[in-house]
Each structure stands twice: as C-alpha cells, then as structure tokens.
C-alpha cells in the first residue's frame, strides 16, 4: 500500500513537469550518446569525429528540443543535416537516433501524408548512407530502411490515435458530467414541484376544514355550545392529521442513508415510541376517511365504489387521492354547504374518479348574505350606539343589544371567496404525470364536476 502511494505521488509529480523539460533532457541525452559513439572505434571506411563532425552531430540532435512545436519542419531540417553529415564521410550510425525520433514525432502529431513523406526521405538517406560503406549489402540496407521507418511510423500512428481517443474521451466525460449535473438539477426542480404540490394539497384541504369549523364554532358559540364543542373537536382532529401528514412528508425529505426506517442507523426524525415507520402515502383506501372528515366539516359527501377493486401503483393511488382531496377542498371553499358525491369506478383498463357537487352553496350564499345584510341593518338601527353592520353583512354582523357593540362571526362559508389559485392546474399536472387526463367544469344541472381518468 505504501509503495503504491509513493508511486502515485511520483506519477503526479511527473505529470506536472512541462513537456519542454522532457524534450530538452531527451535532446541532450541523445547528443551525449552520439558524441560518445562518434569518439569510439569507428569502422573502417568512415572518418571519426572532428570539430566539424561534432558541430554537425550537435546540429542534428539538439534541435529535438522543439520537436513538439514544429515537428514536420524539424524532421526535414534534421534529415537535411544528417545527409550533409553522411556526405562528409562520417559514420552514419552515430546520428541515427535523432532522425528516428523526429520521424516518430511527425507520425504521432501530424497527418499520415506528412509522416509518409518524412519516412520516404529518411529511407532515402538511410540507403544513401549504406552506399558509403562496405560492411552491409544493398539488400540489408534496403530492408533496414523499410523496416525501421515502418515500425516508427506505426508506433507514431498508434500514439496519435490514442491521443485523439483520450481527447474524445475527455470531451465525452465532460459532456456526461454536464448532462448528469443538468439531470440532477432537473430532478431537484421536479422534486421541489412535487413537494410544493404535496404541501399545497395537505395544507389547503386541512386548513379549509379548520376554517369552516372555526367559523361554525364562532357562529354558534353562545346559542349552541354542544355544536361549538364538536366543531372544536373536529379542528383538533384535523390539525393533528395535518401535522401527521406534514411530518411524514418532511421526514421523507430528511431521510438519507442510515436515516431510513429499519436500517439500524440513526434517525433524524423520531416519532412516538410505537411509531417505527413514517407511514405510507395516502391512497384510494383512505378516501372513506377523507369523505368522513369533510362530512364533519358540514358538507354531506356520498362515497360510491363501482367495479371490482384491485391494487394500483402507489403513485396512481396517491394521484387519485390528492385529486379528490383538492376537489372536496374546493367544495368547502367555494360551494359550502353544497352536497358532494365521490365515485370511484374500476373499469377494465382504466380508473375513473368523479367528484361532483350540486352547487347549492353558491346559490344560498347570495340569499344568506342579503338576509344577513338586512338583519344587521335593522339591529344597527335598533341598538342605538351599538354599531352598524358591514357592507351587505358579508364580513360579520354586530349585535347592538345594550350598546356593547360585540362582533359576532359570520356563518361558515359566507366569507369572501379566496383569490384564484392553482388547484386545477396541479390536478391536471398530476394526471398528466401518470398518463391520465382530467376534466373539470360546471355541470349542466348546476354545480361543478371533476373527472379523473387514469390508465390502470
């Protein structure tokens, strides 16, 4: 392990050395070896190195420092100087390393046609050098020139292809990294949208129930304490259920690695002693509880199931639950106290969920507002300084008895409608995600209808 670490450290240091430093070291080393070889015992028929030979040897090998910057020009220059060196009857073997390295550089960095031209020139100089001596036959010299140049060009070509492949792999790696980062950003954005939709569904529904029940409790607090206490109990149950759903949603967000239930790791979110799981997401099996909760808020709900129930994908079941929840929330907010009906139809190849209301709340609201406006005005006149009603009685009424001016809450469902939201947009988006479709609009007989169709 220690040797591997040392080797890795050494390799990283070597990679930081600039290319010109390597080329300078190579050029100096080849020059030194060539000079040593030239001063060794020279074969019969060739001259040993003198001052001119030393200068030509340095001129052939030292320019290799620039082999990466101008490979083709450098190779032609080196071959020309080597030709002069051979023509002056010096031993050709002394300066063979420099031209071979120059040819390799051209083959590894330049197009094949330039490498082929340099290879032909080097083979020609090699054969010319063979004619100046008597040690080797013409066939041997020709074979050497063809073999050496072919092998050098082959290795250079392979090196060029490997370098090109590495560049392409680096480009693809960068592109893959960018695409993965983009996919992660899209996944985060989609998850944020999903979380926002879940929070909207949970908060909007439960807060609508709480709002209606709070209005009812305030309206009958003095006249019907039993009903007020029941409304307060519904508020407590609804808020507890809302907190439970929010805790489950936030717990899922905070679960990472060892935080998942049942894996033995630490828990970032802890429930009660008997709570060991975060609980499943709501589905079709919880629609009766949803209908019962809305009934407790004062809206009669008829729940009907047709066809043979069958298990659905968790996402599809949750989609249907959230659509029904949003539709009943809209009934509470905009059509209270209309009557609602929820129908779940298991068909051969699809699931159809329909939520309708009769729209009576919208018609009665105008009549109730007008009556309360008149009642509030009469009480304001008979109560002396007891106060006056608000506009049309929609914001509440004033009890003028005894001049106390005590403000009595308006009945539930008579407040101003909330500003337009994104409930229907969210429902359509849910349906689209699971390959379904959603239709929403007024009914010919009055009221409103939401119909969800999912493939199942």
Short mmCIF file of C-alpha atoms in Angstrom, two decimals:
data_model
loop_
_atom_site.label_atom_id
_atom_site.label_comp_id
_atom_site.label_asym_id
_atom_site.label_seq_id
_atom_site.Cartn_x
_atom_site.Cartn_y
_atom_site.Cartn_z
CA UNK A 1 0.00 0.00 0.00
CA UNK A 2 2.84 2.38 0.90
CA UNK A 3 4.70 1.63 -2.35
CA UNK A 4 1.52 2.22 -4.36
CA UNK A 5 1.02 5.56 -2.65
CA UNK A 6 4.63 6.56 -3.33
CA UNK A 7 4.27 5.54 -6.98
CA UNK A 8 1.07 7.57 -7.31
CA UNK A 9 2.74 10.60 -5.75
CA UNK A 10 5.72 10.22 -8.08
CA UNK A 11 3.44 9.92 -11.11
CA UNK A 12 1.56 13.08 -10.14
CA UNK A 13 4.83 14.96 -9.79
CA UNK A 14 5.99 13.68 -13.19
CA UNK A 15 2.75 14.87 -14.80
CA UNK A 16 3.42 18.39 -13.54
CA UNK A 17 6.78 18.59 -15.37
CA UNK A 18 6.38 20.66 -18.58
CA UNK A 19 6.85 18.97 -21.96
CA UNK A 20 9.75 21.21 -22.99
CA UNK A 21 11.74 19.96 -20.00
CA UNK A 22 11.33 16.34 -21.15
CA UNK A 23 12.28 17.25 -24.71
CA UNK A 24 15.35 19.17 -23.56
CA UNK A 25 16.51 16.21 -21.47
CA UNK A 26 15.95 13.81 -24.38
CA UNK A 27 17.82 16.04 -26.84
CA UNK A 28 20.78 16.43 -24.50
CA UNK A 29 20.88 12.69 -23.79
CA UNK A 30 20.82 11.74 -27.50
CA UNK A 31 23.52 14.31 -28.26
CA UNK A 32 25.74 12.99 -25.48
CA UNK A 33 25.34 9.36 -26.57
CA UNK A 34 26.01 10.26 -30.22
CA UNK A 35 29.19 12.14 -29.30
CA UNK A 36 30.43 9.24 -27.19
CA UNK A 37 29.67 6.80 -30.01
CA UNK A 38 31.43 9.05 -32.53
CA UNK A 39 34.64 9.08 -30.48
CA UNK A 40 34.59 5.29 -30.10
CA UNK A 41 36.34 2.96 -32.51
CA UNK A 42 34.97 3.89 -35.93
CA UNK A 43 34.65 1.06 -38.52
CA UNK A 44 36.99 1.02 -41.46
CA UNK A 45 35.90 3.24 -44.32
CA UNK A 46 34.46 6.13 -42.29
CA UNK A 47 36.03 9.13 -40.61
CA UNK A 48 35.99 9.75 -36.88
CA UNK A 49 34.51 12.87 -35.33
CA UNK A 50 36.47 16.07 -35.64
CA UNK A 51 35.34 19.62 -34.88
CA UNK A 52 33.07 19.67 -37.95
CA UNK A 53 31.63 16.28 -37.10
CA UNK A 54 30.94 17.36 -33.50
CA UNK A 55 29.21 20.52 -34.73
CA UNK A 56 27.08 18.54 -37.20
CA UNK A 57 26.21 15.98 -34.51
CA UNK A 58 25.04 18.76 -32.19
CA UNK A 59 23.15 20.39 -35.08
CA UNK A 60 21.33 17.13 -35.85
CA UNK A 61 20.30 16.27 -32.29
CA UNK A 62 19.93 19.45 -30.22
CA UNK A 63 17.01 20.88 -32.30
CA UNK A 64 14.89 17.98 -30.99
CA UNK A 65 14.04 20.34 -28.12
CA UNK A 66 11.43 21.90 -30.45
CA UNK A 67 10.08 18.63 -31.83
CA UNK A 68 6.55 19.14 -30.42
CA UNK A 69 6.20 22.70 -31.69
CA UNK A 70 7.30 22.26 -35.32
CA UNK A 71 7.53 18.50 -35.89
CA UNK A 72 7.35 18.45 -39.72
CA UNK A 73 9.81 21.31 -40.28
CA UNK A 74 12.14 19.93 -37.64
CA UNK A 75 12.15 16.49 -39.24
CA UNK A 76 13.07 17.93 -42.65
CA UNK A 77 15.85 20.00 -41.07
CA UNK A 78 17.29 17.04 -39.17
CA UNK A 79 17.25 14.84 -42.30
CA UNK A 80 18.99 17.56 -44.31
CA UNK A 81 21.76 17.97 -41.70
CA UNK A 82 22.13 14.18 -41.42
CA UNK A 83 22.53 14.00 -45.19
CA UNK A 84 25.36 16.54 -45.01
CA UNK A 85 26.90 14.58 -42.15
CA UNK A 86 26.81 11.34 -44.19
CA UNK A 87 28.08 13.08 -47.32
CA UNK A 88 31.21 14.22 -45.41
CA UNK A 89 32.04 10.56 -44.87
CA UNK A 90 31.29 10.40 -41.15
CA UNK A 91 29.98 7.17 -39.63
CA UNK A 92 26.14 7.33 -40.23
CA UNK A 93 25.19 5.22 -37.21
CA UNK A 94 26.30 7.99 -34.86
CA UNK A 95 23.30 10.19 -35.75
CA UNK A 96 20.51 7.67 -36.41
CA UNK A 97 18.61 8.23 -33.12
CA UNK A 98 17.78 11.88 -33.81
CA UNK A 99 16.15 11.34 -37.26
CA UNK A 100 14.21 8.30 -35.98
CA UNK A 101 12.80 10.32 -33.05
CA UNK A 102 11.93 13.20 -35.39
CA UNK A 103 10.06 10.76 -37.68
CA UNK A 104 8.17 9.31 -34.70
CA UNK A 105 7.15 12.81 -33.61
CA UNK A 106 5.74 13.62 -37.06
CA UNK A 107 3.83 10.32 -37.20
CA UNK A 108 2.35 10.88 -33.72
CA UNK A 109 1.33 14.51 -34.22
CA UNK A 110 0.83 15.24 -37.91
CA UNK A 111 -1.37 13.78 -40.69
CA UNK A 112 -0.41 10.50 -42.28
CA UNK A 113 0.69 12.06 -45.59
CA UNK A 114 3.33 14.18 -43.85
CA UNK A 115 4.56 11.15 -41.91
CA UNK A 116 4.76 9.14 -45.15
CA UNK A 117 6.81 11.86 -46.85
CA UNK A 118 9.25 12.05 -43.92
CA UNK A 119 9.50 8.25 -43.87
CA UNK A 120 10.42 8.15 -47.58
CA UNK A 121 13.07 10.82 -47.08
CA UNK A 122 14.56 9.01 -44.08
CA UNK A 123 14.66 5.72 -46.04
CA UNK A 124 16.40 7.52 -48.91
CA UNK A 125 19.06 9.00 -46.60
CA UNK A 126 19.47 5.59 -44.95
CA UNK A 127 20.12 3.93 -48.32
CA UNK A 128 22.47 6.76 -49.28
CA UNK A 129 24.41 6.12 -46.06
CA UNK A 130 24.58 2.40 -46.97
CA UNK A 131 26.36 3.21 -50.22
CA UNK A 132 29.18 4.95 -48.35
CA UNK A 133 30.33 1.83 -46.53
CA UNK A 134 31.21 -1.76 -47.35
CA UNK A 135 30.02 -3.59 -44.21
CA UNK A 136 26.44 -4.31 -45.35
CA UNK A 137 24.93 -5.38 -48.63
CA UNK A 138 22.44 -3.23 -50.51
CA UNK A 139 19.58 -5.65 -49.71
CA UNK A 140 20.34 -5.44 -45.98
CA UNK A 141 20.38 -1.66 -46.04
CA UNK A 142 17.12 -1.53 -48.00
CA UNK A 143 15.43 -3.93 -45.60
CA UNK A 144 16.60 -1.94 -42.60
CA UNK A 145 15.34 1.34 -44.05
CA UNK A 146 11.90 -0.09 -44.83
CA UNK A 147 11.55 -1.96 -41.52
CA UNK A 148 12.72 0.84 -39.23
CA UNK A 149 10.68 3.56 -40.88
CA UNK A 150 7.55 1.36 -40.98
CA UNK A 151 7.83 0.42 -37.31
CA UNK A 152 8.49 4.02 -36.24
CA UNK A 153 5.56 5.33 -38.31
CA UNK A 154 3.31 2.57 -36.96
CA UNK A 155 4.09 3.39 -33.35
CA UNK A 156 3.63 7.09 -34.03
CA UNK A 157 0.28 6.49 -35.72
CA UNK A 158 -0.94 4.40 -32.79
CA UNK A 159 0.20 7.10 -30.37
CA UNK A 160 -1.71 9.75 -32.37
CA UNK A 161 -4.88 7.67 -32.41
CA UNK A 162 -4.54 7.03 -28.67
CA UNK A 163 -4.11 10.75 -28.02
CA UNK A 164 -7.16 11.55 -30.17
CA UNK A 165 -9.16 8.88 -28.33
CA UNK A 166 -8.12 10.35 -24.99
CA UNK A 167 -9.21 13.82 -26.11
CA UNK A 168 -12.55 12.44 -27.28
CA UNK A 169 -13.00 10.52 -24.03
CA UNK A 170 -12.21 13.69 -22.07
CA UNK A 171 -14.78 15.59 -24.13
CA UNK A 172 -17.41 12.89 -23.64
CA UNK A 173 -16.61 12.73 -19.93
CA UNK A 174 -17.10 16.47 -19.60
CA UNK A 175 -20.34 16.28 -21.59
CA UNK A 176 -21.56 13.38 -19.46
CA UNK A 177 -20.68 15.29 -16.30
CA UNK A 178 -22.60 18.33 -17.55
CA UNK A 179 -25.60 16.20 -18.56
CA UNK A 180 -25.59 14.46 -15.19
CA UNK A 181 -25.42 17.81 -13.41
CA UNK A 182 -28.29 19.04 -15.57
CA UNK A 183 -30.28 15.88 -14.82
CA UNK A 184 -29.64 16.35 -11.11
CA UNK A 185 -30.81 19.96 -11.32
CA UNK A 186 -33.94 18.88 -13.18
CA UNK A 187 -34.57 16.13 -10.62
CA UNK A 188 -34.21 18.66 -7.81
CA UNK A 189 -36.61 21.04 -9.57
CA UNK A 190 -39.13 18.26 -10.18
CA UNK A 191 -38.83 17.16 -6.56
CA UNK A 192 -39.42 20.71 -5.41
CA UNK A 193 -42.53 20.91 -7.59
CA UNK A 194 -43.75 17.60 -6.18
CA UNK A 195 -43.14 18.74 -2.62
CA UNK A 196 -44.88 22.04 -3.28
CA UNK A 197 -47.86 20.17 -4.71
CA UNK A 198 -47.98 17.83 -1.71
CA UNK A 199 -47.78 20.73 0.72
CA UNK A 200 -50.50 22.57 -1.17
CA UNK A 201 -52.80 19.56 -1.05
CA UNK A 202 -52.20 18.86 2.63
CA UNK A 203 -52.35 22.43 3.88
CA UNK A 204 -55.18 23.65 1.63
CA UNK A 205 -57.51 20.78 2.49
CA UNK A 206 -56.96 20.68 6.23
CA UNK A 207 -56.92 24.43 6.62
CA UNK A 208 -60.18 24.68 4.68
CA UNK A 209 -61.77 22.18 7.07
CA UNK A 210 -60.35 24.05 10.06
CA UNK A 211 -61.57 27.39 8.68
CA UNK A 212 -65.10 26.14 8.17
CA UNK A 213 -65.23 24.51 11.59
CA UNK A 214 -63.77 27.60 13.27
CA UNK A 215 -66.41 29.76 11.60
CA UNK A 216 -69.13 27.36 12.73
CA UNK A 217 -67.84 27.28 16.30
CA UNK A 218 -67.71 31.07 16.50
CA UNK A 219 -71.16 31.44 15.00
CA UNK A 220 -72.94 29.06 17.43
CA UNK A 221 -70.63 29.58 20.43
CA UNK A 222 -73.38 31.21 22.55
CA UNK A 223 -76.50 29.66 21.07
CA UNK A 224 -75.38 26.04 20.68
CA UNK A 225 -72.34 25.20 22.86
CA UNK A 226 -72.58 21.48 22.06
CA UNK A 227 -72.18 22.12 18.32
CA UNK A 228 -69.34 24.53 19.05
CA UNK A 229 -67.54 21.91 21.11
CA UNK A 230 -67.98 19.38 18.29
CA UNK A 231 -66.53 21.85 15.79
CA UNK A 232 -63.55 22.45 18.07
CA UNK A 233 -63.03 18.71 18.35
CA UNK A 234 -63.04 18.41 14.55
CA UNK A 235 -60.48 21.22 14.39
CA UNK A 236 -58.24 19.34 16.84
CA UNK A 237 -58.51 16.07 14.89
CA UNK A 238 -57.96 17.75 11.53
CA UNK A 239 -54.94 19.72 12.73
CA UNK A 240 -53.45 16.54 14.23
CA UNK A 241 -53.91 14.70 10.95
CA UNK A 242 -52.42 17.61 9.01
CA UNK A 243 -49.39 17.66 11.29
CA UNK A 244 -49.00 13.92 10.80
CA UNK A 245 -49.00 14.25 7.00
CA UNK A 246 -46.59 17.17 7.13
CA UNK A 247 -44.31 15.22 9.46
CA UNK A 248 -44.35 12.26 7.07
CA UNK A 249 -43.56 14.50 4.08
CA UNK A 250 -40.75 16.34 5.85
CA UNK A 251 -39.38 13.10 7.26
CA UNK A 252 -39.07 11.69 3.75
CA UNK A 253 -37.19 14.82 2.74
CA UNK A 254 -34.73 14.38 5.60
CA UNK A 255 -34.16 10.65 5.12
CA UNK A 256 -30.69 9.86 3.80
CA UNK A 257 -28.64 6.67 4.02
CA UNK A 258 -28.85 5.40 7.58
CA UNK A 259 -31.86 7.58 8.38
CA UNK A 260 -34.30 5.25 6.63
CA UNK A 261 -36.55 3.27 8.95
CA UNK A 262 -35.49 -0.26 9.63
CA UNK A 263 -31.84 0.03 8.55
CA UNK A 264 -30.47 0.27 12.08
CA UNK A 265 -28.93 3.71 11.56
CA UNK A 266 -29.64 6.93 13.44
CA UNK A 267 -32.98 8.59 12.90
CA UNK A 268 -33.11 12.29 12.10
CA UNK A 269 -36.87 12.38 12.59
CA UNK A 270 -38.33 10.47 15.52
CA UNK A 271 -41.95 9.78 16.18
CA UNK A 272 -43.61 8.33 19.24
CA UNK A 273 -42.38 5.18 20.95
CA UNK A 274 -44.73 2.98 18.98
CA UNK A 275 -44.09 4.72 15.68
CA UNK A 276 -41.40 2.82 13.81
CA UNK A 277 -42.25 3.78 10.26
CA UNK A 278 -43.08 7.03 8.56
CA UNK A 279 -46.31 5.60 7.16
CA UNK A 280 -47.38 5.12 3.55
CA UNK A 281 -48.58 7.89 1.30
CA UNK A 282 -52.39 8.24 1.17
CA UNK A 283 -54.19 6.22 -1.47
CA UNK A 284 -57.63 5.07 -2.56
CA UNK A 285 -58.14 3.05 0.63
CA UNK A 286 -58.14 6.30 2.61
CA UNK A 287 -60.85 8.01 0.59
CA UNK A 288 -63.62 6.95 3.05
CA UNK A 289 -61.72 8.68 5.86
CA UNK A 290 -61.35 11.77 3.70
CA UNK A 291 -65.09 11.78 2.96
CA UNK A 292 -65.88 11.37 6.66
CA UNK A 293 -63.65 14.30 7.55
CA UNK A 294 -65.39 16.51 5.00
CA UNK A 295 -68.77 15.40 6.36
CA UNK A 296 -67.57 16.52 9.77
CA UNK A 297 -66.88 19.93 8.25
CA UNK A 298 -70.53 20.25 7.28
CA UNK A 299 -70.57 19.06 3.66
CA UNK A 300 -72.56 15.86 3.05
CA UNK A 301 -70.47 13.51 0.92
CA UNK A 302 -71.77 10.38 -0.80
CA UNK A 303 -68.96 7.92 -1.49
CA UNK A 304 -69.52 5.16 -4.06
CA UNK A 305 -67.27 2.45 -5.47
CA UNK A 306 -68.23 0.57 -8.65
CA UNK A 307 -66.48 -2.33 -10.28
CA UNK A 308 -64.07 -4.81 -8.74
CA UNK A 309 -61.41 -3.02 -6.64
CA UNK A 310 -57.86 -4.01 -7.50
CA UNK A 311 -54.46 -2.83 -6.34
CA UNK A 312 -52.96 0.10 -8.21
CA UNK A 313 -49.50 1.53 -8.43
CA UNK A 314 -48.78 3.66 -5.33
CA UNK A 315 -48.29 6.76 -7.45
CA UNK A 316 -51.60 6.36 -9.25
CA UNK A 317 -53.46 5.76 -5.98
CA UNK A 318 -51.91 8.83 -4.40
CA UNK A 319 -52.72 10.88 -7.50
CA UNK A 320 -56.40 9.90 -7.26
CA UNK A 321 -56.46 10.65 -3.53
CA UNK A 322 -54.95 14.10 -3.99
CA UNK A 323 -57.35 14.98 -6.81
CA UNK A 324 -60.36 14.01 -4.68
CA UNK A 325 -58.88 15.92 -1.74
CA UNK A 326 -58.41 19.06 -3.83
CA UNK A 327 -61.88 18.79 -5.36
CA UNK A 328 -63.56 18.43 -1.93
CA UNK A 329 -61.43 21.30 -0.64
CA UNK A 330 -62.80 23.46 -3.45
CA UNK A 331 -66.31 22.44 -2.45
CA UNK A 332 -65.60 23.55 1.12
CA UNK A 333 -64.10 26.84 0.00
CA UNK A 334 -66.42 27.81 -2.84
CA UNK A 335 -69.71 25.84 -2.61
CA UNK A 336 -70.34 25.27 1.12
CA UNK A 337 -72.81 23.86 2.18
CA UNK A 338 -73.42 22.05 -1.10
CA UNK A 339 -73.73 18.30 -1.22
CA UNK A 340 -70.85 16.38 -2.81
CA UNK A 341 -70.54 12.94 -4.37
CA UNK A 342 -67.38 10.91 -4.92
CA UNK A 343 -67.49 7.96 -7.31
CA UNK A 344 -64.59 5.56 -7.88
CA UNK A 345 -65.17 3.35 -10.93
CA UNK A 346 -62.84 0.41 -11.58
CA UNK A 347 -63.17 -0.18 -15.31
CA UNK A 348 -61.40 -2.89 -17.35
CA UNK A 349 -58.47 -0.75 -18.46
CA UNK A 350 -58.79 2.46 -16.54
CA UNK A 351 -59.79 4.02 -13.26
CA UNK A 352 -62.34 6.85 -13.31
CA UNK A 353 -62.77 9.06 -10.26
CA UNK A 354 -65.55 11.64 -10.29
CA UNK A 355 -66.24 14.39 -7.73
CA UNK A 356 -69.40 16.46 -8.14
CA UNK A 357 -71.37 18.96 -6.11
CA UNK A 358 -74.88 20.31 -6.59
CA UNK A 359 -73.80 23.96 -6.29
CA UNK A 360 -76.46 24.84 -3.73
CA UNK A 361 -73.92 26.61 -1.54
CA UNK A 362 -73.18 29.22 -4.19
CA UNK A 363 -76.89 29.99 -4.71
CA UNK A 364 -77.68 30.10 -1.00
CA UNK A 365 -74.70 32.29 -0.23
CA UNK A 366 -76.13 35.29 -2.09
CA UNK A 367 -79.53 34.88 -0.44
CA UNK A 368 -77.98 34.45 3.02
CA UNK A 369 -75.76 37.48 2.51
CA UNK A 370 -78.70 39.64 1.54
CA UNK A 371 -80.79 38.46 4.53
CA UNK A 372 -77.95 38.99 6.98
CA UNK A 373 -77.34 42.43 5.50
CA UNK A 374 -80.95 43.40 6.19
CA UNK A 375 -80.88 41.84 9.67
CA UNK A 376 -77.65 43.58 10.55
CA UNK A 377 -79.01 46.90 9.35
CA UNK A 378 -82.19 46.54 11.46
CA UNK A 379 -80.19 45.64 14.56
CA UNK A 380 -77.85 48.53 13.92
CA UNK A 381 -80.80 50.92 13.86
CA UNK A 382 -82.49 49.48 16.98
CA UNK A 383 -79.29 49.19 19.01
CA UNK A 384 -78.68 52.94 19.35
CA UNK A 385 -74.93 53.35 19.65
CA UNK A 386 -74.43 49.64 19.38
CA UNK A 387 -72.78 49.92 15.98
CA UNK A 388 -73.52 49.24 12.33
CA UNK A 389 -73.13 46.31 10.09
CA UNK A 390 -70.54 45.96 7.43
CA UNK A 391 -71.33 46.05 3.76
CA UNK A 392 -74.06 43.53 2.97
CA UNK A 393 -73.34 41.64 6.20
CA UNK A 394 -70.64 39.54 4.49
CA UNK A 395 -67.84 40.39 6.88
CA UNK A 396 -69.88 39.68 10.01
CA UNK A 397 -72.73 41.29 11.96
CA UNK A 398 -72.93 43.49 15.04
CA UNK A 399 -75.17 42.75 17.99
CA UNK A 400 -76.44 46.15 19.13
CA UNK A 401 -78.17 44.95 22.33
CA UNK A 402 -77.08 47.01 25.33
CA UNK A 403 -74.79 49.18 23.20
CA UNK A 404 -71.90 46.73 23.76
CA UNK A 405 -71.09 46.55 20.03
CA UNK A 406 -69.94 42.91 20.36
CA UNK A 407 -68.90 41.48 16.99
CA UNK A 408 -70.43 38.08 16.08
CA UNK A 409 -68.61 35.94 13.48
CA UNK A 410 -70.30 35.32 10.16
CA UNK A 411 -71.65 31.82 9.49
CA UNK A 412 -69.20 29.43 7.84
CA UNK A 413 -68.99 29.58 4.09
CA UNK A 414 -70.19 33.19 3.80
CA UNK A 415 -66.81 34.90 3.64
CA UNK A 416 -65.39 36.42 0.52
CA UNK A 417 -64.08 33.79 -1.89
CA UNK A 418 -60.31 33.42 -1.85
CA UNK A 419 -58.21 34.62 -4.76
CA UNK A 420 -57.71 32.27 -7.66
CA UNK A 421 -55.18 29.52 -7.00
CA UNK A 422 -53.53 26.72 -8.90
CA UNK A 423 -55.62 23.77 -7.70
CA UNK A 424 -56.97 22.75 -11.10
CA UNK A 425 -53.56 23.25 -12.71
CA UNK A 426 -52.00 21.00 -10.08
CA UNK A 427 -54.65 18.32 -10.59
CA UNK A 428 -54.14 18.32 -14.37
CA UNK A 429 -50.38 18.10 -13.87
CA UNK A 430 -50.80 15.10 -11.56
CA UNK A 431 -52.99 13.35 -14.12
CA UNK A 432 -50.50 14.05 -16.91
CA UNK A 433 -47.59 12.62 -14.91
CA UNK A 434 -49.37 9.26 -14.58
CA UNK A 435 -50.57 9.15 -18.17
CA UNK A 436 -54.15 10.18 -17.40
CA UNK A 437 -56.36 13.14 -18.09
CA UNK A 438 -58.59 15.39 -16.03
CA UNK A 439 -61.77 17.25 -16.96
CA UNK A 440 -63.18 19.97 -14.74
CA UNK A 441 -66.07 22.34 -15.34
CA UNK A 442 -69.63 23.34 -14.41
CA UNK A 443 -72.44 20.84 -14.78
CA UNK A 444 -75.49 21.50 -16.92
CA UNK A 445 -77.77 20.78 -13.94
CA UNK A 446 -75.81 23.08 -11.65
CA UNK A 447 -72.72 22.66 -9.56
CA UNK A 448 -69.26 21.54 -10.60
CA UNK A 449 -67.66 18.27 -11.71
CA UNK A 450 -64.09 17.00 -11.64
CA UNK A 451 -63.39 13.76 -13.53
CA UNK A 452 -60.05 11.96 -13.39
CA UNK A 453 -59.23 9.09 -15.76
CA UNK A 454 -56.08 7.06 -15.12
CA UNK A 455 -54.82 4.01 -17.03
CA UNK A 456 -54.98 1.02 -14.70
#
